[in-house]
PDB file of C-alpha atoms in Angstrom:
ATOM      1  CA  MET A   1     -11.876 -58.794  11.200  1.00 40.00           C
ATOM      2  CA  ILE A   2      -8.117 -59.386  11.589  1.00 41.00           C
ATOM      3  CA  ASP A   3      -6.410 -58.599  14.887  1.00 43.00           C
ATOM      4  CA  SER A   4      -3.150 -56.707  15.119  1.00 43.00           C
ATOM      5  CA  GLU A   5      -0.747 -56.261  17.991  1.00 44.00           C
ATOM      6  CA  THR A   6      -0.272 -53.045  19.911  1.00 45.00           C
ATOM      7  CA  THR A   7       2.976 -52.571  21.800  1.00 44.00           C
ATOM      8  CA  VAL A   8       3.331 -51.068  25.232  1.00 44.00           C
ATOM      9  CA  ALA A   9       3.293 -47.296  25.167  1.00 43.00           C
ATOM     10  CA  PRO A  10       6.774 -46.018  25.998  1.00 45.00           C
ATOM     11  CA  ASN A  11       7.341 -44.489  29.391  1.00 44.00           C
ATOM     12  CA  ASN A  12       8.226 -40.851  28.893  1.00 44.00           C
ATOM     13  CA  SER A  13       8.817 -40.099  32.559  1.00 45.00           C
ATOM     14  CA  HIS A  14      12.211 -39.189  33.950  1.00 45.00           C
ATOM     15  CA  SER A  15      12.485 -42.532  35.736  1.00 50.00           C
ATOM     16  CA  GLY A  16      11.542 -44.361  32.531  1.00 65.00           C
ATOM     17  CA  TYR A  17      14.372 -42.702  30.629  1.00 67.00           C
ATOM     18  CA  LEU A  18      16.825 -43.495  33.413  1.00 74.00           C
ATOM     19  CA  GLY A  19      15.672 -47.110  33.229  1.00 77.00           C
ATOM     20  CA  TRP A  20      16.380 -47.141  29.496  1.00 81.00           C
ATOM     21  CA  ILE A  21      19.860 -45.696  30.067  1.00 81.00           C
ATOM     22  CA  LEU A  22      20.477 -48.429  32.637  1.00 83.00           C
ATOM     23  CA  ARG A  23      19.406 -51.104  30.127  1.00 85.00           C
ATOM     24  CA  VAL A  24      21.634 -49.664  27.398  1.00 86.00           C
ATOM     25  CA  VAL A  25      24.642 -49.562  29.738  1.00 86.00           C
ATOM     26  CA  SER A  26      23.864 -53.010  31.179  1.00 87.00           C
ATOM     27  CA  VAL A  27      24.015 -54.497  27.682  1.00 86.00           C
ATOM     28  CA  VAL A  28      27.505 -52.984  27.267  1.00 86.00           C
ATOM     29  CA  ALA A  29      28.591 -54.494  30.585  1.00 87.00           C
ATOM     30  CA  CYS A  30      27.221 -57.946  29.715  1.00 85.00           C
ATOM     31  CA  VAL A  31      28.827 -57.928  26.258  1.00 85.00           C
ATOM     32  CA  ALA A  32      32.128 -56.746  27.765  1.00 84.00           C
ATOM     33  CA  VAL A  33      32.131 -59.631  30.246  1.00 83.00           C
ATOM     34  CA  ALA A  34      31.243 -62.130  27.494  1.00 81.00           C
ATOM     35  CA  THR A  35      34.012 -60.741  25.269  1.00 81.00           C
ATOM     36  CA  VAL A  36      36.646 -60.977  27.993  1.00 80.00           C
ATOM     37  CA  VAL A  37      35.633 -64.534  28.906  1.00 80.00           C
ATOM     38  CA  ALA A  38      35.645 -65.577  25.235  1.00 78.00           C
ATOM     39  CA  SER A  39      38.996 -63.822  24.766  1.00 78.00           C
ATOM     40  CA  LEU A  40      40.596 -65.776  27.601  1.00 77.00           C
ATOM     41  CA  THR A  41      39.176 -69.108  26.419  1.00 79.00           C
ATOM     42  CA  LEU A  42      39.279 -68.765  22.617  1.00 73.00           C
ATOM     43  CA  GLY A  43      42.215 -66.382  22.199  1.00 71.00           C
ATOM     44  CA  PRO A  44      45.116 -68.746  22.929  1.00 73.00           C
ATOM     45  CA  PRO A  45      43.972 -71.686  20.737  1.00 76.00           C
ATOM     46  CA  PHE A  46      42.614 -69.673  17.783  1.00 78.00           C
ATOM     47  CA  ALA A  47      44.667 -66.450  17.726  1.00 79.00           C
ATOM     48  CA  ARG A  48      47.442 -67.702  15.459  1.00 79.00           C
ATOM     49  CA  ALA A  49      45.095 -69.225  12.865  1.00 80.00           C
ATOM     50  CA  TRP A  50      42.995 -66.027  12.866  1.00 78.00           C
ATOM     51  CA  ALA A  51      46.082 -63.808  12.439  1.00 81.00           C
ATOM     52  CA  GLN A  52      47.338 -65.926   9.529  1.00 82.00           C
ATOM     53  CA  TRP A  53      43.942 -65.720   7.830  1.00 80.00           C
ATOM     54  CA  VAL A  54      43.817 -61.929   8.262  1.00 79.00           C
ATOM     55  CA  ALA A  55      47.405 -61.504   7.095  1.00 80.00           C
ATOM     56  CA  ARG A  56      46.756 -63.475   3.880  1.00 79.00           C
ATOM     57  CA  HIS A  57      43.970 -61.057   2.967  1.00 75.00           C
ATOM     58  CA  LEU A  58      45.867 -57.891   3.926  1.00 76.00           C
ATOM     59  CA  GLY A  59      49.044 -58.743   2.049  1.00 75.00           C
ATOM     60  CA  GLY A  60      51.189 -56.420   4.161  1.00 73.00           C
ATOM     61  CA  ASP A  61      49.467 -53.285   2.875  1.00 76.00           C
ATOM     62  CA  PHE A  62      49.234 -50.520   5.497  1.00 79.00           C
ATOM     63  CA  GLU A  63      46.151 -48.763   4.074  1.00 81.00           C
ATOM     64  CA  THR A  64      44.274 -52.052   3.744  1.00 79.00           C
ATOM     65  CA  GLY A  65      45.150 -52.913   7.331  1.00 79.00           C
ATOM     66  CA  VAL A  66      43.740 -49.602   8.537  1.00 84.00           C
ATOM     67  CA  VAL A  67      40.487 -49.926   6.603  1.00 85.00           C
ATOM     68  CA  VAL A  68      39.868 -53.606   7.331  1.00 82.00           C
ATOM     69  CA  GLY A  69      40.788 -53.241  11.004  1.00 83.00           C
ATOM     70  CA  PHE A  70      38.558 -50.208  11.519  1.00 88.00           C
ATOM     71  CA  VAL A  71      35.554 -51.665   9.676  1.00 87.00           C
ATOM     72  CA  THR A  72      35.934 -55.030  11.433  1.00 84.00           C
ATOM     73  CA  GLY A  73      35.999 -53.392  14.855  1.00 86.00           C
ATOM     74  CA  LEU A  74      33.122 -51.017  14.145  1.00 88.00           C
ATOM     75  CA  ILE A  75      30.755 -53.581  12.638  1.00 86.00           C
ATOM     76  CA  GLY A  76      31.635 -56.294  15.141  1.00 85.00           C
ATOM     77  CA  ILE A  77      31.011 -54.168  18.230  1.00 89.00           C
ATOM     78  CA  ALA A  78      27.963 -52.299  16.874  1.00 88.00           C
ATOM     79  CA  VAL A  79      26.204 -55.444  15.605  1.00 86.00           C
ATOM     80  CA  THR A  80      26.941 -57.323  18.840  1.00 88.00           C
ATOM     81  CA  LEU A  81      25.601 -54.552  21.079  1.00 89.00           C
ATOM     82  CA  PHE A  82      22.469 -53.781  19.042  1.00 88.00           C
ATOM     83  CA  ALA A  83      21.661 -57.494  18.702  1.00 85.00           C
ATOM     84  CA  ALA A  84      22.102 -58.013  22.447  1.00 87.00           C
ATOM     85  CA  LEU A  85      19.877 -54.997  23.184  1.00 87.00           C
ATOM     86  CA  MET A  86      17.107 -56.242  20.874  1.00 85.00           C
ATOM     87  CA  SER A  87      17.383 -59.704  22.405  1.00 83.00           C
ATOM     88  CA  SER A  88      16.912 -58.292  25.906  1.00 84.00           C
ATOM     89  CA  LEU A  89      13.857 -56.314  24.782  1.00 83.00           C
ATOM     90  CA  ALA A  90      12.150 -59.104  22.850  1.00 79.00           C
ATOM     91  CA  TRP A  91      12.209 -61.776  25.566  1.00 76.00           C
ATOM     92  CA  ARG A  92       8.922 -60.651  27.168  1.00 73.00           C
ATOM     93  CA  ARG A  93       7.187 -60.061  23.852  1.00 70.00           C
ATOM     94  CA  ARG A  94       4.450 -62.465  22.762  1.00 62.00           C
ATOM     95  CA  GLY A  95       6.335 -65.130  20.852  1.00 59.00           C
ATOM     96  CA  GLY A  96       9.505 -63.305  21.799  1.00 66.00           C
ATOM     97  CA  PRO A  97      11.671 -66.032  23.391  1.00 73.00           C
ATOM     98  CA  ALA A  98      12.380 -67.702  20.042  1.00 73.00           C
ATOM     99  CA  PHE A  99      13.193 -64.358  18.388  1.00 72.00           C
ATOM    100  CA  SER A 100      15.252 -63.332  21.419  1.00 77.00           C
ATOM    101  CA  LEU A 101      17.307 -66.524  21.334  1.00 79.00           C
ATOM    102  CA  GLY A 102      17.812 -66.206  17.589  1.00 78.00           C
ATOM    103  CA  ILE A 103      19.091 -62.645  17.683  1.00 77.00           C
ATOM    104  CA  GLY A 104      21.092 -63.485  20.812  1.00 77.00           C
ATOM    105  CA  ALA A 105      22.850 -66.164  18.786  1.00 80.00           C
ATOM    106  CA  ILE A 106      23.747 -63.496  16.214  1.00 77.00           C
ATOM    107  CA  ALA A 107      25.236 -61.386  19.007  1.00 79.00           C
ATOM    108  CA  LEU A 108      27.259 -64.378  20.218  1.00 78.00           C
ATOM    109  CA  LEU A 109      28.618 -65.112  16.751  1.00 80.00           C
ATOM    110  CA  ALA A 110      29.496 -61.451  16.219  1.00 78.00           C
ATOM    111  CA  VAL A 111      31.443 -61.292  19.483  1.00 80.00           C
ATOM    112  CA  LEU A 112      33.738 -64.250  18.691  1.00 81.00           C
ATOM    113  CA  PRO A 113      36.094 -62.526  16.178  1.00 80.00           C
ATOM    114  CA  GLY A 114      36.258 -59.523  18.494  1.00 79.00           C
ATOM    115  CA  ALA A 115      37.229 -61.751  21.397  1.00 81.00           C
ATOM    116  CA  VAL A 116      40.149 -63.229  19.460  1.00 82.00           C
ATOM    117  CA  ASN A 117      41.166 -59.767  18.233  1.00 79.00           C
ATOM    118  CA  LEU A 118      41.048 -58.508  21.819  1.00 79.00           C
ATOM    119  CA  SER A 119      43.413 -61.200  23.028  1.00 79.00           C
ATOM    120  CA  ILE A 120      45.859 -60.266  20.248  1.00 77.00           C
ATOM    121  CA  ALA A 121      45.449 -56.509  20.716  1.00 70.00           C
ATOM    122  CA  VAL A 122      46.220 -56.596  24.450  1.00 67.00           C
ATOM    123  CA  GLY A 123      48.934 -59.234  24.049  1.00 60.00           C
ATOM    124  CA  ALA A 124      47.356 -61.863  26.281  1.00 56.00           C
ATOM    125  CA  ALA A 125      49.605 -64.580  27.677  1.00 54.00           C
ATOM    126  CA  GLY A 126      50.412 -67.585  25.536  1.00 62.00           C
ATOM    127  CA  SER A 127      52.873 -68.363  22.777  1.00 62.00           C
ATOM    128  CA  GLY A 128      50.072 -68.600  20.201  1.00 65.00           C
ATOM    129  CA  VAL A 129      48.808 -65.110  21.021  1.00 72.00           C
ATOM    130  CA  ARG A 130      52.304 -63.614  20.932  1.00 71.00           C
ATOM    131  CA  ALA A 131      52.978 -65.294  17.586  1.00 75.00           C
ATOM    132  CA  ALA A 132      49.678 -63.937  16.271  1.00 76.00           C
ATOM    133  CA  GLY A 133      50.710 -60.433  17.310  1.00 74.00           C
ATOM    134  CA  ARG A 134      54.018 -60.745  15.459  1.00 78.00           C
ATOM    135  CA  ILE A 135      52.252 -62.037  12.342  1.00 79.00           C
ATOM    136  CA  LEU A 136      49.879 -59.059  12.280  1.00 75.00           C
ATOM    137  CA  ASP A 137      52.686 -56.581  12.959  1.00 74.00           C
ATOM    138  CA  VAL A 138      54.561 -57.856   9.885  1.00 75.00           C
ATOM    139  CA  ASP A 139      51.825 -58.863   7.429  1.00 74.00           C
ATOM    140  CA  GLY A 140      48.924 -56.812   8.779  1.00 71.00           C
ATOM    141  CA  PRO A 141      50.436 -53.507   9.840  1.00 77.00           C
ATOM    142  CA  ALA A 142      48.081 -51.086  11.594  1.00 79.00           C
ATOM    143  CA  PHE A 143      45.330 -53.721  11.789  1.00 80.00           C
ATOM    144  CA  ARG A 144      45.444 -54.036  15.573  1.00 78.00           C
ATOM    145  CA  GLY A 145      45.385 -50.303  16.241  1.00 81.00           C
ATOM    146  CA  ALA A 146      42.685 -49.699  13.627  1.00 84.00           C
ATOM    147  CA  TRP A 147      40.572 -52.488  15.145  1.00 83.00           C
ATOM    148  CA  VAL A 148      40.740 -50.838  18.563  1.00 84.00           C
ATOM    149  CA  ALA A 149      39.752 -47.475  17.027  1.00 88.00           C
ATOM    150  CA  GLY A 150      36.881 -49.108  15.118  1.00 88.00           C
ATOM    151  CA  SER A 151      35.671 -50.838  18.280  1.00 88.00           C
ATOM    152  CA  VAL A 152      35.555 -47.512  20.119  1.00 88.00           C
ATOM    153  CA  ALA A 153      33.638 -46.015  17.188  1.00 89.00           C
ATOM    154  CA  GLY A 154      31.208 -48.965  17.233  1.00 88.00           C
ATOM    155  CA  LEU A 155      30.630 -48.493  20.970  1.00 88.00           C
ATOM    156  CA  SER A 156      29.992 -44.775  20.437  1.00 89.00           C
ATOM    157  CA  LEU A 157      27.595 -45.527  17.572  1.00 88.00           C
ATOM    158  CA  TYR A 158      25.683 -47.954  19.767  1.00 89.00           C
ATOM    159  CA  MET A 159      25.404 -45.566  22.711  1.00 87.00           C
ATOM    160  CA  VAL A 160      24.253 -42.633  20.579  1.00 86.00           C
ATOM    161  CA  GLY A 161      21.912 -44.718  18.427  1.00 85.00           C
ATOM    162  CA  ALA A 162      20.360 -46.588  21.357  1.00 85.00           C
ATOM    163  CA  LEU A 163      19.767 -43.446  23.423  1.00 82.00           C
ATOM    164  CA  LEU A 164      18.333 -41.433  20.523  1.00 82.00           C
ATOM    165  CA  SER A 165      16.095 -44.211  19.198  1.00 82.00           C
ATOM    166  CA  GLY A 166      14.987 -45.640  22.533  1.00 80.00           C
ATOM    167  CA  ARG A 167      11.282 -45.057  21.900  1.00 80.00           C
ATOM    168  CA  SER A 168      11.360 -46.722  18.481  1.00 80.00           C
ATOM    169  CA  LEU A 169      13.362 -49.698  19.733  1.00 79.00           C
ATOM    170  CA  ARG A 170      11.060 -50.269  22.697  1.00 79.00           C
ATOM    171  CA  SER A 171       8.000 -49.961  20.500  1.00 79.00           C
ATOM    172  CA  ALA A 172       9.366 -52.339  17.864  1.00 76.00           C
ATOM    173  CA  PHE A 173      10.954 -54.983  20.088  1.00 74.00           C
ATOM    174  CA  GLY A 174       9.307 -54.456  23.490  1.00 73.00           C
ATOM    175  CA  PRO A 175       6.563 -56.602  25.059  1.00 70.00           C
ATOM    176  CA  VAL A 176       3.016 -56.603  23.719  1.00 58.00           C
ATOM    177  CA  ARG A 177       0.336 -55.237  26.038  1.00 51.00           C
ATOM    178  CA  GLN A 178      -2.949 -55.997  24.313  1.00 48.00           C
ATOM    179  CA  VAL A 179      -4.599 -57.082  21.088  1.00 45.00           C
ATOM    180  CA  VAL A 180      -6.871 -54.624  19.306  1.00 49.00           C
ATOM    181  CA  SER A 181      -8.659 -54.557  15.987  1.00 53.00           C
ATOM    182  CA  PRO A 182      -7.526 -52.235  13.206  1.00 53.00           C
ATOM    183  CA  PRO A 183      -9.788 -49.386  12.138  1.00 54.00           C
ATOM    184  CA  PRO A 184     -12.779 -50.348   9.929  1.00 54.00           C
ATOM    185  CA  GLY A 185     -11.870 -50.798   6.304  1.00 51.00           C
ATOM    186  CA  VAL A 186      -8.190 -51.439   7.016  1.00 50.00           C
ATOM    187  CA  VAL A 187      -6.794 -54.678   5.693  1.00 52.00           C
ATOM    188  CA  GLY A 188      -4.396 -56.438   8.072  1.00 57.00           C
ATOM    189  CA  GLY A 189      -1.136 -58.133   7.122  1.00 76.00           C
ATOM    190  CA  THR A 190       2.537 -57.279   6.869  1.00 81.00           C
ATOM    191  CA  ASN A 191       3.585 -54.115   5.116  1.00 83.00           C
ATOM    192  CA  ALA A 192       5.383 -55.035   1.884  1.00 83.00           C
ATOM    193  CA  LEU A 193       7.896 -52.200   2.114  1.00 82.00           C
ATOM    194  CA  ALA A 194       8.919 -53.392   5.588  1.00 85.00           C
ATOM    195  CA  ILE A 195      10.045 -56.674   4.055  1.00 84.00           C
ATOM    196  CA  VAL A 196      11.827 -54.796   1.264  1.00 81.00           C
ATOM    197  CA  ALA A 197      13.568 -52.577   3.849  1.00 81.00           C
ATOM    198  CA  LEU A 198      14.893 -55.595   5.728  1.00 82.00           C
ATOM    199  CA  VAL A 199      16.151 -57.264   2.540  1.00 80.00           C
ATOM    200  CA  LEU A 200      17.838 -54.035   1.449  1.00 79.00           C
ATOM    201  CA  GLY A 201      19.337 -53.640   4.913  1.00 78.00           C
ATOM    202  CA  ILE A 202      20.974 -57.054   4.560  1.00 76.00           C
ATOM    203  CA  PHE A 203      22.017 -56.830   0.910  1.00 72.00           C
ATOM    204  CA  GLY A 204      21.569 -53.221  -0.215  1.00 62.00           C
ATOM    205  CA  GLY A 205      23.052 -51.167   2.611  1.00 68.00           C
ATOM    206  CA  VAL A 206      21.964 -47.529   2.688  1.00 76.00           C
ATOM    207  CA  LEU A 207      19.093 -48.141   0.255  1.00 77.00           C
ATOM    208  CA  ALA A 208      17.170 -49.486   3.256  1.00 80.00           C
ATOM    209  CA  ILE A 209      17.031 -46.026   4.889  1.00 81.00           C
ATOM    210  CA  PRO A 210      14.479 -44.279   2.650  1.00 81.00           C
ATOM    211  CA  VAL A 211      12.442 -47.464   2.157  1.00 81.00           C
ATOM    212  CA  GLY A 212      12.366 -48.104   5.896  1.00 83.00           C
ATOM    213  CA  HIS A 213      11.111 -44.608   6.710  1.00 84.00           C
ATOM    214  CA  VAL A 214       8.398 -44.812   4.048  1.00 83.00           C
ATOM    215  CA  SER A 215       7.362 -48.200   5.442  1.00 84.00           C
ATOM    216  CA  LEU A 216       7.058 -46.855   8.990  1.00 85.00           C
ATOM    217  CA  ASN A 217       4.883 -43.993   7.749  1.00 83.00           C
ATOM    218  CA  GLN A 218       2.614 -46.446   5.924  1.00 83.00           C
ATOM    219  CA  ILE A 219       2.365 -48.689   8.997  1.00 85.00           C
ATOM    220  CA  ARG A 220       1.379 -45.753  11.204  1.00 84.00           C
ATOM    221  CA  ARG A 221      -1.408 -44.814   8.797  1.00 83.00           C
ATOM    222  CA  SER A 222      -2.720 -48.295   7.927  1.00 82.00           C
ATOM    223  CA  GLY A 223      -2.209 -50.273  11.109  1.00 81.00           C
ATOM    224  CA  GLU A 224      -0.375 -53.044   9.256  1.00 83.00           C
ATOM    225  CA  SER A 225       2.244 -55.188  10.978  1.00 84.00           C
ATOM    226  CA  GLY A 226       5.901 -55.199   9.992  1.00 83.00           C
ATOM    227  CA  ARG A 227       7.279 -52.435  12.196  1.00 85.00           C
ATOM    228  CA  VAL A 228      10.002 -54.754  13.545  1.00 86.00           C
ATOM    229  CA  LEU A 229      11.136 -55.578   9.997  1.00 84.00           C
ATOM    230  CA  ALA A 230      11.244 -51.907   8.997  1.00 83.00           C
ATOM    231  CA  VAL A 231      13.209 -50.876  12.096  1.00 86.00           C
ATOM    232  CA  ALA A 232      15.669 -53.756  11.613  1.00 84.00           C
ATOM    233  CA  GLY A 233      16.191 -52.633   8.006  1.00 82.00           C
ATOM    234  CA  LEU A 234      16.753 -49.064   9.148  1.00 82.00           C
ATOM    235  CA  VAL A 235      19.314 -50.130  11.754  1.00 83.00           C
ATOM    236  CA  LEU A 236      21.238 -52.121   9.147  1.00 82.00           C
ATOM    237  CA  GLY A 237      20.968 -49.264   6.664  1.00 80.00           C
ATOM    238  CA  TYR A 238      22.354 -46.694   9.087  1.00 81.00           C
ATOM    239  CA  LEU A 239      25.134 -49.083  10.110  1.00 79.00           C
ATOM    240  CA  SER A 240      26.071 -49.388   6.423  1.00 76.00           C
ATOM    241  CA  LEU A 241      26.089 -45.598   6.127  1.00 78.00           C
ATOM    242  CA  VAL A 242      28.424 -45.241   9.109  1.00 76.00           C
ATOM    243  CA  VAL A 243      30.734 -47.896   7.677  1.00 74.00           C
ATOM    244  CA  ILE A 244      30.884 -46.127   4.306  1.00 74.00           C
ATOM    245  CA  VAL A 245      31.639 -42.772   5.949  1.00 74.00           C
ATOM    246  CA  GLY A 246      34.313 -44.407   8.129  1.00 70.00           C
ATOM    247  CA  VAL A 247      35.973 -46.080   5.161  1.00 67.00           C
ATOM    248  CA  VAL A 248      36.016 -42.813   3.214  1.00 66.00           C
ATOM    249  CA  LEU A 249      37.469 -40.866   6.156  1.00 66.00           C
ATOM    250  CA  VAL A 250      40.236 -43.438   6.594  1.00 62.00           C
ATOM    251  CA  ALA A 251      40.970 -44.420   2.993  1.00 59.00           C
ATOM    252  CA  VAL A 252      40.996 -40.990   1.329  1.00 53.00           C
ATOM    253  CA  PRO A 253      43.713 -39.433   3.556  1.00 55.00           C
ATOM    254  CA  ALA A 254      45.738 -42.648   3.280  1.00 52.00           C
ATOM    255  CA  ALA A 255      45.578 -42.548  -0.515  1.00 47.00           C
ATOM    256  CA  PHE A 256      47.155 -39.082  -0.630  1.00 45.00           C
ATOM    257  CA  ARG A 257      50.008 -39.819   1.777  1.00 51.00           C
TER     258      ARG A 257
END
């Protein structure tokens, strides 16, 4: 008979929910500190090269600057915060340190462009940063302001998503309490749709949403593993949906100006 893992039952008490709120907010504080430190250290030497790269792709177009700036800020902040939250949850899970370090590395990589953008957006000291600001003002109009707006939207998405899906996130990424056997007649293994949901989340965007929900329903009924994969696919799918809605809300009014 094949064993399967059972995660810790979520704490539904008032104090448990307050503890979850504290974790969610603590992740924001830690990421904010990391972003500021990276901004002060990486902003001056890399700001000008980053601004030139962005400007070459924007081509001085105002609408493109708005869309690219907003999407860059939203995805960068949301991915960083969700990855950092999952990393903090997974550390105490059986076999979790390796997964935690891996997803923490993703959070670190995602924060680097935001750190350079932050130094340019606030006009940090240094001739390179000031030159980068002038380059974006001329060849990437509206990019800086749109990036700030997208970052605020990404923070809001993280707070709402993390607070509403706290039980699912803790169940999927939290520590394992015990090992139990699946019901008689149930074949163990990883749910196939969970793998499909993750792949679609990475490459197929919103297509991961229906597949992920179907996978979670199958896992609840069969006792198969793969819940983490399905939830990760769902998170990526919903992030893609928010990005699409944001692009439409920004690009459509701009097209009719």
